[in-house]
Short mmCIF file of C-alpha atoms in Angstrom, two decimals:
data_model
loop_
_atom_site.label_atom_id
_atom_site.label_comp_id
_atom_site.label_asym_id
_atom_site.label_seq_id
_atom_site.Cartn_x
_atom_site.Cartn_y
_atom_site.Cartn_z
CA MET A 110 -7.04 3.07 -20.04
CA ILE A 111 -7.43 -0.53 -18.85
CA LYS A 112 -8.76 -2.88 -21.50
CA GLN A 113 -11.37 -5.54 -20.86
CA ALA A 114 -10.30 -9.11 -21.61
CA HIS A 115 -13.65 -9.76 -23.31
CA ALA A 116 -17.29 -9.15 -22.52
CA SER A 117 -17.50 -11.59 -19.63
CA GLY A 118 -13.85 -11.39 -18.55
CA ILE A 119 -11.68 -14.25 -17.31
CA ASP A 120 -13.30 -16.65 -14.84
CA LEU A 121 -11.01 -16.26 -11.84
CA VAL A 122 -11.03 -14.54 -8.45
CA PRO A 123 -8.69 -11.53 -8.21
CA VAL A 124 -6.80 -11.42 -4.91
CA ILE A 125 -5.03 -8.15 -4.10
CA LEU A 126 -2.32 -8.12 -1.44
CA CYS A 127 -2.14 -4.62 -0.01
CA GLY A 128 0.54 -3.72 2.50
CA GLY A 129 4.08 -2.50 2.84
CA SER A 130 6.39 -0.98 5.41
CA GLY A 131 6.86 2.35 3.65
CA THR A 132 10.67 2.15 3.58
CA ARG A 133 11.77 2.13 -0.06
CA LEU A 134 10.01 5.31 -1.21
CA TRP A 135 10.59 7.32 1.96
CA PRO A 136 9.93 10.20 2.60
CA LEU A 137 6.71 10.04 0.55
CA SER A 138 5.87 6.58 1.87
CA ARG A 139 5.67 5.86 5.58
CA GLU A 140 4.70 2.93 7.78
CA LEU A 141 1.11 4.22 7.95
CA TYR A 142 1.14 5.50 4.36
CA PRO A 143 2.88 2.83 2.22
CA LYS A 144 3.60 2.85 -1.50
CA PRO A 145 0.21 1.53 -2.77
CA PHE A 146 -1.51 4.72 -1.56
CA ILE A 147 0.90 7.33 -2.96
CA LYS A 148 -0.54 9.39 -5.80
CA MET A 149 1.35 8.73 -9.03
CA PRO A 150 1.75 11.20 -11.96
CA ASN A 151 -1.40 9.76 -13.63
CA GLY A 152 -3.43 10.99 -10.65
CA HIS A 153 -4.17 7.44 -9.43
CA THR A 154 -2.59 5.43 -6.69
CA LEU A 155 -1.06 2.07 -7.60
CA PHE A 156 -3.72 0.45 -5.42
CA ILE A 157 -6.56 1.97 -7.44
CA ASP A 158 -4.83 0.95 -10.68
CA THR A 159 -4.63 -2.62 -9.34
CA ILE A 160 -8.33 -2.62 -8.40
CA LEU A 161 -9.29 -1.48 -11.89
CA ARG A 162 -6.96 -4.05 -13.44
CA ALA A 163 -8.61 -6.77 -11.37
CA LYS A 164 -12.06 -5.75 -12.54
CA SER A 165 -10.85 -5.66 -16.16
CA PHE A 166 -9.79 -9.32 -15.83
CA SER A 167 -12.93 -10.56 -14.16
CA PRO A 168 -15.73 -7.97 -13.96
CA GLN A 169 -18.27 -10.56 -12.76
CA ARG A 170 -16.12 -11.53 -9.75
CA ARG A 171 -15.83 -9.65 -6.47
CA PRO A 172 -12.12 -9.07 -5.72
CA ILE A 173 -10.64 -10.13 -2.38
CA ILE A 174 -8.36 -7.60 -0.71
CA ILE A 175 -6.00 -8.53 2.11
CA CYS A 176 -4.75 -5.47 3.96
CA ASN A 177 -3.32 -4.42 7.29
CA GLU A 178 -5.80 -3.24 9.89
CA GLU A 179 -4.17 0.19 10.01
CA HIS A 180 -4.75 0.71 6.26
CA ARG A 181 -8.40 -0.34 6.16
CA PHE A 182 -9.84 3.14 5.64
CA PHE A 183 -7.41 3.89 2.79
CA VAL A 184 -8.79 0.75 1.16
CA LEU A 185 -12.42 1.78 1.68
CA ASP A 186 -11.79 5.25 0.26
CA SER A 187 -10.00 3.77 -2.76
CA LEU A 188 -12.81 1.32 -3.49
CA GLU A 189 -15.33 4.15 -3.30
CA GLU A 190 -13.21 6.28 -5.66
CA ALA A 191 -12.88 3.38 -8.13
CA GLY A 192 -16.56 2.41 -7.86
CA VAL A 193 -15.68 -1.21 -7.01
CA ASP A 194 -17.08 -3.54 -4.36
CA ALA A 195 -14.72 -6.05 -2.73
CA MET A 196 -14.33 -8.48 0.14
CA ILE A 197 -11.85 -6.96 2.61
CA ILE A 198 -9.90 -9.23 4.97
CA LEU A 199 -7.91 -7.50 7.71
CA GLU A 200 -4.57 -8.79 8.96
CA PRO A 201 -3.99 -7.76 12.59
CA ALA A 202 -0.31 -7.44 11.61
CA GLY A 203 1.71 -8.24 8.51
CA ARG A 204 2.97 -11.81 8.16
CA ASN A 205 4.16 -11.56 4.52
CA THR A 206 2.43 -12.93 1.43
CA ALA A 207 2.11 -16.66 2.22
CA PRO A 208 -0.27 -16.28 5.22
CA ALA A 209 -2.18 -13.48 3.46
CA ALA A 210 -2.82 -15.67 0.42
CA ALA A 211 -3.89 -18.51 2.74
CA LEU A 212 -6.70 -16.33 4.12
CA ALA A 213 -7.82 -15.51 0.58
CA ALA A 214 -7.78 -19.18 -0.43
CA GLN A 215 -9.98 -20.06 2.55
CA ALA A 216 -12.43 -17.35 1.50
CA VAL A 217 -12.54 -18.62 -2.09
CA LEU A 218 -13.10 -22.23 -1.01
CA GLU A 219 -16.15 -21.25 1.02
CA LEU A 220 -17.87 -20.61 -2.33
CA GLU A 221 -16.06 -22.82 -4.87
CA ASP A 222 -12.61 -24.11 -5.78
CA ALA A 223 -11.88 -21.34 -8.28
CA PRO A 224 -8.54 -20.16 -9.71
CA MET A 225 -7.07 -17.15 -7.92
CA LEU A 226 -4.97 -14.43 -9.52
CA ILE A 227 -2.83 -13.14 -6.64
CA MET A 228 -1.46 -9.65 -7.33
CA PRO A 229 0.54 -7.17 -5.26
CA SER A 230 -1.14 -3.77 -5.09
CA ASP A 231 1.93 -1.64 -5.83
CA HIS A 232 3.03 -2.62 -9.36
CA SER A 233 2.99 -0.46 -12.45
CA PHE A 234 1.87 -1.81 -15.82
CA GLY A 235 1.83 -0.30 -19.28
CA ASP A 236 -0.66 -1.70 -21.79
CA ASN A 237 -2.46 -4.60 -20.10
CA SER A 238 -3.29 -6.58 -23.24
CA ASN A 239 -0.20 -8.83 -23.29
CA PHE A 240 -0.60 -9.63 -19.60
CA ILE A 241 -4.30 -10.42 -20.07
CA ASN A 242 -3.35 -12.80 -22.87
CA ALA A 243 -0.73 -14.46 -20.65
CA VAL A 244 -3.28 -14.99 -17.88
CA THR A 245 -5.84 -16.36 -20.34
CA THR A 246 -3.44 -18.88 -21.90
CA SER A 247 -2.19 -19.97 -18.46
CA LEU A 248 -5.62 -20.61 -16.98
CA PRO A 249 -6.00 -24.22 -18.26
CA PHE A 250 -2.68 -25.20 -16.63
CA ALA A 251 -3.74 -23.59 -13.35
CA ARG A 252 -7.03 -25.51 -13.45
CA ASP A 253 -4.99 -28.72 -13.93
CA GLY A 254 -2.97 -28.07 -10.76
CA SER A 255 0.02 -25.96 -11.86
CA ILE A 256 1.11 -22.91 -9.87
CA ILE A 257 1.73 -20.26 -12.50
CA THR A 258 3.92 -17.25 -11.93
CA PHE A 259 4.49 -14.62 -14.58
CA GLY A 260 7.99 -13.80 -15.76
CA ILE A 261 8.71 -10.34 -17.16
CA ASN A 262 11.08 -10.14 -20.12
CA PRO A 263 14.08 -8.31 -18.61
CA SER A 264 15.24 -5.10 -20.27
CA LYS A 265 18.49 -4.89 -18.32
CA PRO A 266 20.50 -6.82 -15.67
CA GLU A 267 18.44 -5.49 -12.75
CA THR A 268 19.80 -6.41 -9.30
CA GLY A 269 16.70 -5.38 -7.34
CA TYR A 270 14.47 -8.18 -8.72
CA GLY A 271 14.38 -11.93 -8.31
CA TYR A 272 14.65 -14.09 -11.47
CA ILE A 273 12.98 -17.26 -12.74
CA GLN A 274 14.55 -19.69 -15.21
CA GLN A 275 12.19 -21.44 -17.60
CA GLY A 276 12.36 -25.20 -18.00
CA GLN A 277 10.39 -27.69 -20.10
CA LEU A 278 7.60 -26.34 -22.29
CA LEU A 279 4.17 -27.33 -21.00
CA GLY A 280 2.40 -25.82 -23.97
CA ASN A 281 0.82 -22.58 -25.16
CA GLY A 282 3.70 -20.41 -23.92
CA CYS A 283 3.80 -21.87 -20.40
CA TYR A 284 6.95 -23.59 -19.02
CA ARG A 285 8.01 -25.51 -15.97
CA ALA A 286 9.92 -23.24 -13.58
CA GLU A 287 13.46 -24.60 -13.47
CA ARG A 288 14.79 -22.46 -10.61
CA PHE A 289 14.48 -19.18 -8.76
CA VAL A 290 17.38 -16.75 -8.28
CA GLU A 291 16.94 -14.11 -5.57
CA LYS A 292 18.31 -10.61 -6.39
CA PRO A 293 21.65 -11.46 -8.04
CA ASP A 294 24.62 -9.14 -8.30
CA GLU A 295 25.06 -7.27 -11.58
CA ALA A 296 27.56 -9.72 -13.09
CA THR A 297 25.30 -12.71 -12.38
CA ALA A 298 22.26 -10.87 -13.72
CA ALA A 299 24.14 -9.95 -16.92
CA ALA A 300 25.26 -13.57 -17.38
CA MET A 301 21.66 -14.83 -16.99
CA LEU A 302 20.42 -12.38 -19.62
CA GLU A 303 23.20 -13.50 -21.95
CA THR A 304 22.23 -17.14 -21.43
CA GLY A 305 18.54 -16.48 -22.06
CA GLY A 306 15.49 -18.13 -20.55
CA PHE A 307 15.61 -16.01 -17.38
CA PHE A 308 12.83 -13.59 -16.43
CA TRP A 309 12.13 -11.09 -13.71
CA ASN A 310 9.88 -12.56 -11.03
CA SER A 311 6.72 -10.43 -11.01
CA GLY A 312 5.36 -11.88 -7.76
CA ILE A 313 1.99 -12.51 -9.45
CA PHE A 314 0.51 -16.01 -9.14
CA LEU A 315 -2.32 -17.94 -10.78
CA LEU A 316 -3.51 -21.16 -9.11
CA LYS A 317 -6.54 -22.92 -7.66
CA ALA A 318 -7.41 -22.19 -4.05
CA SER A 319 -7.28 -25.89 -3.11
CA VAL A 320 -3.86 -26.32 -4.73
CA TYR A 321 -2.45 -23.41 -2.74
CA LEU A 322 -3.73 -24.74 0.58
CA GLN A 323 -2.58 -28.28 -0.19
CA GLU A 324 0.94 -27.06 -1.03
CA LEU A 325 1.00 -24.88 2.06
CA ALA A 326 -0.04 -27.82 4.25
CA GLU A 327 2.76 -29.95 2.77
CA GLN A 328 5.55 -27.35 2.64
CA THR A 329 4.82 -25.15 5.68
CA PRO A 330 2.21 -26.83 7.89
CA ASP A 331 2.70 -24.28 10.68
CA ILE A 332 1.50 -21.46 8.39
CA TYR A 333 -1.35 -23.63 7.10
CA GLN A 334 -2.63 -24.53 10.57
CA ALA A 335 -2.35 -21.00 11.95
CA CYS A 336 -4.23 -19.49 9.01
CA LEU A 337 -6.86 -22.24 8.96
CA GLN A 338 -7.64 -21.67 12.63
CA ALA A 339 -7.54 -17.90 12.17
CA TRP A 340 -10.09 -18.14 9.36
CA GLN A 341 -12.32 -20.52 11.32
CA GLY A 342 -12.33 -17.99 14.18
CA LYS A 343 -13.12 -14.96 11.98
CA ASN A 344 -15.80 -12.38 12.71
CA MET A 345 -17.49 -9.62 10.71
CA ASP A 346 -16.86 -5.97 11.58
CA GLY A 347 -19.04 -3.90 9.27
CA ARG A 348 -17.38 -4.07 5.83
CA PHE A 349 -14.40 -6.01 7.16
CA ILE A 350 -13.61 -9.66 7.89
CA ARG A 351 -11.33 -10.07 10.89
CA PRO A 352 -9.54 -13.42 11.27
CA ASP A 353 -8.80 -14.56 14.82
CA ARG A 354 -5.99 -12.27 15.96
CA GLU A 355 -4.10 -14.66 18.22
CA LYS A 356 -4.17 -17.55 15.75
CA PHE A 357 -3.06 -15.41 12.81
CA LEU A 358 -0.20 -13.82 14.74
CA SER A 359 1.04 -17.32 15.59
CA SER A 360 1.82 -17.87 11.89
CA PRO A 361 5.45 -17.57 10.79
CA ASP A 362 6.34 -14.66 8.52
CA ASN A 363 7.08 -16.01 5.03
CA SER A 364 6.56 -15.21 1.35
CA ILE A 365 4.84 -17.36 -1.28
CA ASP A 366 8.16 -17.70 -3.09
CA TYR A 367 10.06 -19.06 -0.09
CA ALA A 368 7.19 -21.04 1.44
CA ILE A 369 6.00 -22.78 -1.73
CA MET A 370 7.50 -21.84 -5.09
CA GLU A 371 11.09 -22.84 -4.33
CA HIS A 372 9.96 -26.30 -3.11
CA THR A 373 6.92 -27.35 -5.12
CA ARG A 374 7.01 -29.54 -8.22
CA ALA A 375 3.99 -27.71 -9.62
CA ALA A 376 5.73 -24.36 -10.26
CA ALA A 377 5.41 -22.99 -13.79
CA VAL A 378 6.22 -19.70 -15.49
CA THR A 379 4.54 -17.85 -18.34
CA PRO A 380 6.80 -15.18 -19.89
CA CYS A 381 5.22 -11.76 -20.52
CA ASP A 382 6.42 -8.95 -22.71
CA VAL A 383 4.93 -6.01 -20.82
CA GLN A 384 6.04 -2.67 -19.45
CA TRP A 385 6.20 -3.56 -15.77
CA SER A 386 7.89 -2.30 -12.65
CA ASP A 387 7.38 -2.86 -8.96
CA LEU A 388 8.46 0.78 -8.49
CA GLY A 389 10.51 -0.39 -5.55
CA SER A 390 12.98 2.49 -5.46
CA TRP A 391 13.29 6.14 -6.36
CA ASP A 392 15.47 5.17 -9.31
CA ALA A 393 12.64 2.91 -10.55
CA ILE A 394 10.26 5.89 -10.26
CA TYR A 395 12.75 7.92 -12.29
CA GLN A 396 13.11 5.19 -14.94
CA ALA A 397 9.34 4.85 -15.34
CA ALA A 398 8.72 8.59 -15.82
CA SER A 399 9.14 10.86 -18.84
CA SER A 400 12.21 13.10 -18.57
CA ASP A 401 13.01 16.48 -20.08
CA GLY A 402 15.77 17.28 -22.56
CA ASN A 403 18.40 17.09 -19.80
CA GLY A 404 17.21 13.73 -18.55
CA ASN A 405 15.57 15.26 -15.49
CA VAL A 406 12.21 14.25 -14.03
CA LEU A 407 10.69 17.26 -12.25
CA ARG A 408 7.67 17.02 -9.94
CA GLY A 409 6.00 20.03 -8.35
CA ASP A 410 7.60 23.46 -7.86
CA VAL A 411 11.13 22.69 -9.06
CA ILE A 412 13.83 24.74 -10.83
CA ALA A 413 16.85 22.87 -12.19
CA GLU A 414 19.95 24.67 -13.47
CA ASP A 415 22.92 22.86 -15.06
CA SER A 416 21.60 19.52 -13.77
CA ASP A 417 21.26 16.21 -15.62
CA ASN A 418 19.56 12.82 -15.12
CA CYS A 419 17.99 13.74 -11.78
CA TYR A 420 14.68 13.07 -10.07
CA LEU A 421 13.60 16.26 -8.27
CA HIS A 422 10.33 16.27 -6.29
CA SER A 423 8.74 19.14 -4.39
CA GLY A 424 6.08 18.52 -1.77
CA GLY A 425 4.86 22.12 -1.96
CA ARG A 426 7.74 24.51 -1.38
CA LEU A 427 10.24 25.51 -4.06
CA VAL A 428 13.10 23.06 -4.70
CA ALA A 429 16.05 24.59 -6.61
CA ALA A 430 18.92 22.44 -7.88
CA ILE A 431 22.26 23.58 -9.36
CA GLY A 432 24.95 21.37 -10.88
CA LEU A 433 23.49 18.01 -9.90
CA ARG A 434 24.20 14.77 -11.79
CA ASP A 435 22.32 11.48 -11.32
CA MET A 436 20.75 12.57 -8.04
CA ILE A 437 17.46 12.01 -6.23
CA VAL A 438 15.97 14.91 -4.25
CA VAL A 439 12.55 14.38 -2.64
CA ASP A 440 10.90 16.97 -0.40
CA SER A 441 7.80 15.75 1.46
CA GLY A 442 7.13 18.85 3.54
CA ASP A 443 8.57 17.54 6.81
CA SER A 444 11.65 15.75 5.39
CA VAL A 445 14.09 16.00 2.47
CA LEU A 446 15.92 13.03 0.93
CA VAL A 447 19.11 13.71 -1.07
CA MET A 448 21.08 10.80 -2.53
CA PRO A 449 22.82 9.51 -5.67
CA ARG A 450 20.48 7.47 -7.86
CA GLN A 451 22.69 4.39 -7.62
CA ARG A 452 22.30 4.33 -3.81
CA LYS A 453 18.60 3.46 -4.21
CA GLU A 454 18.70 0.47 -1.86
CA ASP A 455 20.07 2.52 1.05
CA VAL A 456 16.91 4.50 1.79
CA LYS A 457 15.86 1.74 4.19
CA LYS A 458 18.97 2.52 6.30
CA ILE A 459 17.64 6.03 6.94
CA VAL A 460 14.20 4.65 7.84
CA ALA A 461 15.82 2.17 10.24
CA ARG A 462 17.63 5.02 12.00
CA LEU A 463 14.43 7.06 12.25
CA LYS A 464 12.63 4.07 13.73
CA LYS A 465 15.43 3.37 16.19
CA ASP A 466 15.36 7.01 17.32
CA GLN A 467 11.53 6.86 17.53
CA ARG A 468 11.12 9.83 15.21
CA GLU A 469 7.61 10.15 13.78
CA GLN A 470 8.92 10.72 10.24
CA TYR A 471 9.28 6.96 9.73
CA ARG A 472 5.66 6.31 10.66
CA LEU A 473 3.44 9.31 9.83
CA HIS A 474 3.16 11.24 6.59
CA PRO A 475 2.81 15.06 6.91
CA VAL A 476 -0.78 14.61 5.71
CA VAL A 477 -2.25 11.97 8.01
CA HIS A 478 -5.32 10.11 6.75
CA ARG A 479 -8.10 9.16 9.12
CA PRO A 480 -11.46 7.48 8.42
CA TRP A 481 -13.17 10.89 8.71
CA GLY A 482 -10.68 12.85 6.53
CA THR A 483 -7.13 14.20 7.00
CA TYR A 484 -5.01 16.42 9.21
CA GLU A 485 -1.73 18.17 8.43
CA LYS A 486 0.70 19.63 10.93
CA LEU A 487 1.49 23.24 9.95
CA ALA A 488 3.65 24.42 12.85
CA SER A 489 4.77 23.34 16.30
CA GLY A 490 6.87 24.59 19.18
CA ASP A 491 7.15 24.50 22.95
CA ARG A 492 3.61 23.84 24.27
CA PHE A 493 1.78 24.58 21.00
CA GLN A 494 0.88 22.91 17.70
CA VAL A 495 -1.11 24.07 14.66
CA LYS A 496 -2.96 21.66 12.33
CA ARG A 497 -5.13 21.94 9.24
CA ILE A 498 -8.07 19.53 9.52
CA ILE A 499 -10.38 18.44 6.69
CA VAL A 500 -13.54 16.46 7.54
CA ARG A 501 -15.47 14.74 4.76
CA PRO A 502 -19.18 15.51 4.28
CA GLY A 503 -21.26 13.55 6.78
CA ALA A 504 -18.20 12.35 8.73
CA SER A 505 -17.47 12.80 12.45
CA LEU A 506 -14.48 12.64 14.73
CA SER A 507 -14.93 10.55 17.87
CA LEU A 508 -16.44 11.88 21.07
CA GLN A 509 -13.24 12.38 23.05
CA LEU A 510 -11.28 14.37 25.61
CA HIS A 511 -7.63 15.23 26.29
CA HIS A 512 -5.84 15.22 29.64
CA HIS A 513 -2.94 17.48 28.67
CA ARG A 514 -4.11 19.98 26.04
CA SER A 515 -6.81 22.45 25.14
CA GLU A 516 -7.87 23.19 21.57
CA HIS A 517 -9.08 26.20 19.62
CA TRP A 518 -10.85 25.56 16.29
CA ILE A 519 -11.29 28.18 13.55
CA VAL A 520 -13.61 27.27 10.67
CA VAL A 521 -12.08 28.15 7.28
CA ARG A 522 -14.62 26.52 4.95
CA GLY A 523 -17.91 24.69 5.40
CA THR A 524 -20.07 24.16 8.48
CA ALA A 525 -19.03 22.48 11.72
CA GLU A 526 -21.34 20.92 14.27
CA VAL A 527 -19.36 20.99 17.51
CA THR A 528 -20.26 19.31 20.78
CA VAL A 529 -18.55 20.76 23.87
CA GLY A 530 -19.56 19.08 27.09
CA TYR A 531 -23.20 18.14 26.45
CA ALA A 532 -24.18 21.10 24.24
CA SER A 533 -23.96 21.16 20.42
CA SER A 534 -23.78 24.26 18.18
CA LEU A 535 -23.19 25.07 14.51
CA TYR A 536 -20.17 27.12 13.45
CA THR A 537 -19.64 28.59 9.98
CA GLU A 538 -16.75 30.24 8.15
CA ASN A 539 -14.61 32.66 10.21
CA SER A 540 -16.16 31.55 13.51
CA SER A 541 -14.28 29.75 16.26
CA VAL A 542 -14.79 27.57 19.32
CA TYR A 543 -12.63 26.80 22.37
CA ILE A 544 -12.38 23.32 23.96
CA PRO A 545 -10.86 23.45 27.48
CA LEU A 546 -8.53 20.74 28.74
CA GLY A 547 -10.38 17.68 30.03
CA THR A 548 -13.68 18.58 28.32
CA ARG A 549 -15.51 16.00 26.22
CA HIS A 550 -16.02 17.20 22.63
CA LYS A 551 -16.95 16.05 19.15
CA LEU A 552 -16.64 17.47 15.62
CA HIS A 553 -19.14 16.63 12.85
CA ASN A 554 -19.51 17.87 9.26
CA PRO A 555 -23.27 18.10 8.55
CA GLY A 556 -22.73 19.75 5.16
CA ILE A 557 -22.27 18.56 1.59
CA ILE A 558 -18.79 20.08 1.10
CA PRO A 559 -15.57 19.24 2.98
CA LEU A 560 -15.19 21.03 6.31
CA GLU A 561 -11.81 22.77 6.65
CA LEU A 562 -10.58 24.23 9.91
CA ILE A 563 -7.43 25.28 11.70
CA GLU A 564 -6.76 23.68 15.08
CA VAL A 565 -4.46 25.35 17.60
CA GLN A 566 -3.40 23.04 20.42
CA SER A 567 -1.73 24.23 23.62
CA GLY A 568 -0.62 22.29 26.66
CA SER A 569 2.11 20.34 28.38
CA TYR A 570 1.85 17.28 26.08
CA LEU A 571 0.57 17.29 22.47
CA GLY A 572 1.03 13.65 21.38
CA GLU A 573 -1.62 11.79 19.39
CA ASP A 574 -1.93 9.24 22.18
CA ASP A 575 -3.54 11.83 24.47
CA ILE A 576 -6.99 10.95 23.15
CA VAL A 577 -9.63 9.29 25.34
CA ARG A 578 -12.44 8.09 23.05
CA MET A 579 -15.90 7.63 24.53
CA GLU A 580 -17.79 7.05 21.26
CA ASP A 581 -16.46 6.27 17.80
CA SER A 582 -18.15 5.45 14.50
CA TYR A 583 -15.13 3.55 13.15
CA GLY A 584 -14.51 0.90 15.78
CA ARG A 585 -11.37 2.50 17.24
CA SER A 586 -10.73 2.03 20.94
#
């Protein structure tokens, strides 16, 4: 349950940075299905939790969401599920947090010079009340020109986080930021905790829009100019704001920390005593979960025998473990990760190898989300592939054709309106339709329940790039 700050909330504009490369929680996260969109044990995604947290801070304000173009329909679905309206700004490609926040600041300034609360979309919080209090007490300093970041009281010498050292007290629990330390080794982290006054860097910022842009212009003018010109060249695309592609891609890739916080004289830190994690590794997922009497965290269809302090995750099929100690095992349906918990930072090495070898497991999740619904590959072999397709009520796939494959659709549940050539017909449960190679076709769900069907593809080439779209409701070429 997310608590309201008070009846009218805190007068600030929530800015949610939504992205990620899908490397640290592979194989559940992928390039096209990053961490913010993975379902957590509470049934929510971290992105939806962040949306609700933003509305709890400032219910009268419309949040601003910056996301990658390829994730835009995840964002729309999540907003609909949460019942929240937001401004959505699309990055044509990721350029890290500094350019993303610059787009948000330009959007805020078009209305007023309001404080922004910039939040990543993939963090886990416990009770929000202490963080809400920290934001509330920091707001006067942000309005006076300080750039506030929030330091988490460290519970252990964590090497996967950056640290902030507090300096002179500004007042009301807010301090000058003395220095930033990026991901120290364990001995250095332990020494900082022993010294005191060091906090984990949450990557959450509170500052006025004008202050951010002024600092960006002074510290990294190339980012400032690229993002200013990209925003000036923006256009509307339905629910989305698209900055000028060429101008935005000319911006250097840099984070807020490196671009501004390590150079500005306005940096300040407000310590927070909250249960917080960026859930940036499988060990962090393990640490944040409730374990059984043997220290194991079990997800899905799992049997553990003589095993201790493990995270064991099934993506559907049975996972059985015997004699494991301090291990991570994650089955996603198409891939299985097995590693010691202490090797948490090495998952990215596997993803790098998959990407180098151009294997689809680095990019696509077994269940692939599309603006109209989802598809899941069930089986494949030489010249054939079988998929399970789910189309949302009222949604349609594009009018398209394939040069190298034919398709056979069998309706399992619901009603399908299928166009083959120039003729349309309705198909119900247990009926089927054949689409020959090279024939234009379209699938629509006219019903009020999800349409589920099995697709059998056959042909010489079955790649997803063998799609020629002639009409599309979602702006895809």
